[in-house]
Amino acid sequence: MQDAAHGLRENYERDGYAFPIRVMSTEQAANYRSQLEAVEAQCIGDEEKSKAIRTLANLVLPFVDEITKNDSITKPVSELIGEDLLVFGVSLFAKDARSTSYVSWHQDLHYWGLDNDEEVTAWLALSPATVESGCMRFVPGSHHTILEHSDTFHEDNLLTRGQEIAVEVDEKHAVDAVLQPGEMSLHHGRLLHASNPNSSNDRRIGLAIRYITTKQKQAVGGGTITMLARGRDAYGNFKLGTAPQEVMGDSEMALWRRATGAKEQILYRETT
Ligand SMILES: O=C(O)CCC(=O)C(=O)O
């Protein structure tokens, strides 16, 4: 008989993803969604704080930091890449009800400047991610080679550079990563994935947490600020941030500005 960890690893290694994995109750996910939407409402009109909700929110929102360290999330990740985990990034992918926002076919690791592929994204659903609401779509087994990407900067594309792979994807092989609130998917940094617009009447909200091993190095760029999520950091390859104590307090925002500056140098390199 196979143990659960072995089954998870086997599926992930074969397909480049695993889902659905329940990591918290529906009620807990609804509670996190309310906290998130309360902060979003408070930050309307404040461009910088609204951006901090969308990227690296773990540095400024204590409840997001708490999610990234949740044992039910980090344990399955540790079964794939090891016990010692850093949070390299957190992105909120929220598509409003009946919105045209989408994500083009891409591979995450293309632009992150890391020196190897010991990275896993945990994508936590805080609202229903269905075919209608524009759940993620994965191409099974596409995580073995890095493909060329081109930048589109399309205004409806939720990705930083609107990046998309430069070849056609045969969508008939794509799998819909349908998730209920409180469930997550795990995907490999080279997996081809995308998502369609949201044609449902509810928001589609997903929190993508990028875990790397402490052994990783930033091969391109520098100054990346990470957060220890599990285990210990015996390498010191990245600066470690301090956990936020206050919702978007002054020191939290100062750390976020430093981290965002460093990250943008890497993400937008070679663009004008
Ligand atoms: O949320 C989405 O639709 C896309 C997310 C994504 O591209 C990612 O987590 O890498």
XYZ file of C-alpha atoms and ligand atoms in Angstrom:
282
model
C 0.000 0.000 0.000
C 1.256 3.484 -0.856
C 1.509 6.158 1.811
C -0.172 9.503 1.071
C 3.138 11.360 0.641
C 4.325 8.815 -1.909
C 1.050 9.107 -3.871
C 1.310 12.891 -3.875
C 4.923 12.856 -5.046
C 4.226 10.293 -7.736
C 1.307 12.303 -9.207
C 3.243 15.554 -8.974
C 6.338 14.147 -10.627
C 4.297 12.625 -13.447
C 1.852 15.491 -14.108
C 3.599 18.560 -12.654
C 0.668 19.285 -10.336
C -1.575 17.797 -7.654
C -5.098 18.806 -6.592
C -7.498 19.114 -4.863
C -5.913 19.071 -1.413
C -8.089 20.281 1.459
C -6.010 22.440 3.779
C -8.656 24.237 5.851
C -12.407 24.217 6.422
C -14.829 26.136 4.226
C -15.546 28.368 7.256
C -11.862 29.174 7.765
C -11.478 30.045 4.087
C -14.569 32.283 4.308
C -13.040 33.967 7.357
C -9.803 34.681 5.466
C -11.806 35.970 2.511
C -13.676 38.414 4.807
C -10.403 39.647 6.307
C -8.980 40.129 2.826
C -12.044 41.961 1.521
C -12.107 44.220 4.591
C -8.500 45.296 3.921
C -9.247 45.720 0.198
C -12.159 48.029 1.083
C -9.966 50.072 3.458
C -7.288 50.496 0.774
C -9.507 51.712 -2.071
C -7.818 54.779 -3.544
C -4.410 53.947 -2.072
C -2.466 52.575 -5.013
C 0.561 51.385 -3.065
C -1.413 49.540 -0.395
C -3.716 48.005 -3.005
C -0.612 46.722 -4.786
C 0.701 45.329 -1.482
C -2.489 43.254 -1.218
C -1.835 41.783 -4.660
C 1.860 41.016 -4.280
C 3.906 40.025 -1.226
C 0.916 40.506 1.086
C 2.609 38.088 3.504
C 4.984 40.927 4.444
C 2.212 43.354 5.405
C -0.843 41.313 6.446
C -0.479 39.058 9.509
C -3.291 36.735 8.389
C -1.583 36.122 5.024
C 1.717 35.390 6.793
C -0.244 32.930 8.961
C -1.663 31.187 5.861
C 1.813 30.764 4.339
C 3.011 28.993 7.500
C -0.052 26.744 7.881
C 1.204 23.204 8.436
C -1.569 21.723 6.244
C -0.129 23.706 3.334
C 3.612 23.466 4.023
C 3.625 19.750 4.874
C 2.554 18.519 1.400
C 4.990 21.030 -0.131
C 7.781 19.665 2.091
C 6.979 16.164 0.845
C 7.871 17.394 -2.641
C 10.936 19.573 -2.097
C 12.091 19.048 1.489
C 11.532 20.253 5.037
C 13.229 23.658 4.915
C 11.018 26.099 3.064
C 11.102 29.797 2.292
C 8.253 31.871 0.922
C 9.733 33.432 -2.201
C 6.566 35.258 -3.199
C 2.836 35.579 -2.667
C 0.426 36.786 -5.358
C -3.263 37.362 -5.021
C -5.070 36.398 -8.215
C -8.530 37.913 -7.886
C -10.909 38.119 -10.817
C -14.072 40.075 -10.245
C -17.457 38.565 -11.084
C -18.102 38.755 -14.830
C -14.683 40.268 -15.514
C -12.455 39.904 -18.544
C -9.256 39.292 -16.544
C -7.374 36.209 -17.620
C -3.944 34.602 -17.357
C -2.117 33.542 -20.531
C -0.297 30.225 -20.914
C 3.044 30.520 -19.147
C 5.656 28.879 -16.953
C 6.432 30.592 -13.649
C 10.143 29.902 -13.424
C 10.870 31.673 -16.695
C 11.374 35.111 -15.124
C 12.221 34.510 -11.491
C 16.001 34.243 -11.871
C 16.343 31.240 -9.542
C 19.213 28.817 -9.959
C 17.205 25.587 -9.945
C 13.651 24.242 -10.004
C 13.183 23.442 -6.311
C 10.045 25.554 -6.183
C 6.376 24.707 -5.702
C 3.354 27.001 -5.934
C 0.501 26.347 -3.534
C -2.646 28.021 -4.896
C -5.282 28.344 -2.189
C -8.900 28.939 -3.184
C -10.702 31.540 -1.081
C -13.806 31.366 -3.306
C -15.011 28.687 -5.728
C -12.540 28.178 -8.584
C -14.702 26.533 -11.245
C -14.677 26.307 -15.026
C -17.223 29.148 -15.062
C -15.239 31.374 -12.681
C -11.962 30.810 -14.561
C -10.074 28.216 -12.533
C -6.466 27.472 -13.439
C -5.845 25.087 -16.319
C -2.825 22.804 -16.444
C -1.152 20.874 -19.261
C -0.214 17.514 -17.694
C 3.438 16.543 -18.030
C 4.509 19.910 -19.493
C 6.954 20.646 -16.639
C 10.086 19.134 -18.166
C 11.284 21.860 -20.528
C 11.400 25.639 -20.444
C 9.784 27.241 -23.510
C 10.286 30.657 -25.096
C 7.934 33.386 -23.830
C 7.001 36.757 -25.271
C 5.615 39.786 -23.418
C 2.190 41.169 -24.337
C 1.502 43.578 -21.439
C -2.195 43.077 -22.304
C -4.293 45.115 -19.865
C -6.596 42.217 -18.938
C -3.704 39.831 -18.348
C -3.050 39.413 -14.616
C 0.627 38.519 -15.135
C 3.332 41.165 -14.580
C 4.540 41.232 -18.189
C 1.481 39.644 -19.771
C 3.959 36.943 -20.654
C 2.850 34.000 -22.721
C 4.596 31.110 -24.320
C 5.494 31.671 -27.923
C 4.007 28.371 -29.176
C 0.381 27.214 -29.507
C -0.939 25.121 -26.616
C -3.108 22.188 -27.569
C -5.915 23.032 -25.158
C -7.704 19.731 -25.557
C -5.133 18.186 -23.225
C -5.598 20.860 -20.553
C -7.043 19.902 -17.172
C -9.318 22.246 -15.174
C -8.039 22.701 -11.613
C -11.463 23.023 -9.987
C -11.179 23.908 -6.297
C -13.620 24.668 -3.519
C -12.818 27.307 -0.883
C -10.211 25.889 1.522
C -8.703 23.536 -1.077
C -5.375 24.051 -2.803
C -3.505 22.863 -5.843
C 0.267 22.457 -6.055
C 2.086 23.124 -9.290
C 5.639 22.915 -10.594
C 7.412 26.101 -11.714
C 7.758 24.822 -15.276
C 4.176 23.590 -15.645
C 2.240 25.235 -18.470
C -0.807 26.887 -16.941
C -3.349 29.605 -17.680
C -6.862 30.675 -16.738
C -9.895 32.084 -18.542
C -12.066 35.103 -17.623
C -14.612 34.842 -14.826
C -18.130 34.503 -16.181
C -19.680 33.645 -12.798
C -21.486 35.979 -10.410
C -18.898 35.688 -7.632
C -15.271 36.786 -7.422
C -12.664 34.115 -8.082
C -9.977 34.570 -5.451
C -6.784 32.543 -5.227
C -3.689 33.106 -3.144
C -0.581 31.774 -4.886
C 2.254 31.061 -2.448
C 5.665 30.375 -4.000
C 7.765 28.075 -1.821
C 11.440 27.456 -2.472
C 14.033 25.429 -0.602
C 16.575 27.208 1.584
C 19.269 25.804 -0.755
C 18.006 27.891 -3.694
C 19.984 30.888 -4.882
C 18.989 34.031 -6.737
C 21.047 33.509 -9.910
C 19.863 36.764 -11.495
C 19.375 39.934 -9.460
C 19.649 40.132 -5.711
C 18.175 41.593 -2.550
C 15.240 39.189 -2.589
C 13.493 39.121 0.775
C 11.954 35.800 1.766
C 10.198 34.479 4.846
C 10.973 31.229 6.628
C 7.816 29.099 6.391
C 8.978 25.728 7.701
C 12.102 24.093 9.117
C 15.338 26.085 9.358
C 17.568 28.090 7.088
C 21.088 26.670 7.262
C 22.278 28.446 4.087
C 21.476 32.136 4.448
C 21.222 32.571 0.681
C 18.332 35.017 1.020
C 17.526 37.861 3.381
C 14.788 36.814 5.792
C 11.970 39.234 6.531
C 10.285 39.632 9.896
C 6.682 38.533 10.230
C 4.169 41.413 10.097
C 2.684 42.352 13.457
C 0.309 45.034 12.279
C -1.888 45.399 9.179
C 0.234 47.550 6.840
C 2.071 49.344 9.633
C 5.010 51.643 8.859
C 7.730 49.016 9.357
C 5.701 46.414 7.436
C 5.316 48.799 4.488
C 9.021 49.738 4.614
C 9.993 46.060 4.331
C 7.456 45.568 1.531
C 8.926 48.502 -0.437
C 12.424 47.032 -0.218
C 11.208 43.562 -1.181
C 9.093 44.861 -4.066
C 11.936 47.002 -5.424
C 14.263 44.006 -5.511
C 11.622 41.744 -7.045
C 10.657 44.207 -9.772
C 14.295 44.557 -10.850
C 14.202 40.827 -11.538
C 10.701 40.525 -13.009
C 10.972 43.485 -15.367
C 14.564 42.966 -16.473
C 15.178 43.508 -20.168
C 11.911 45.420 -20.565
C 11.503 49.116 -21.108
O -4.835 32.451 -10.668
C -4.636 32.282 -11.865
O -5.555 32.266 -12.663
C -3.254 32.043 -12.387
C -2.262 31.816 -11.300
C -0.893 31.572 -11.768
O -0.532 31.784 -12.908
C 0.077 31.073 -10.803
O -0.266 30.887 -9.642
O 1.236 30.817 -11.194
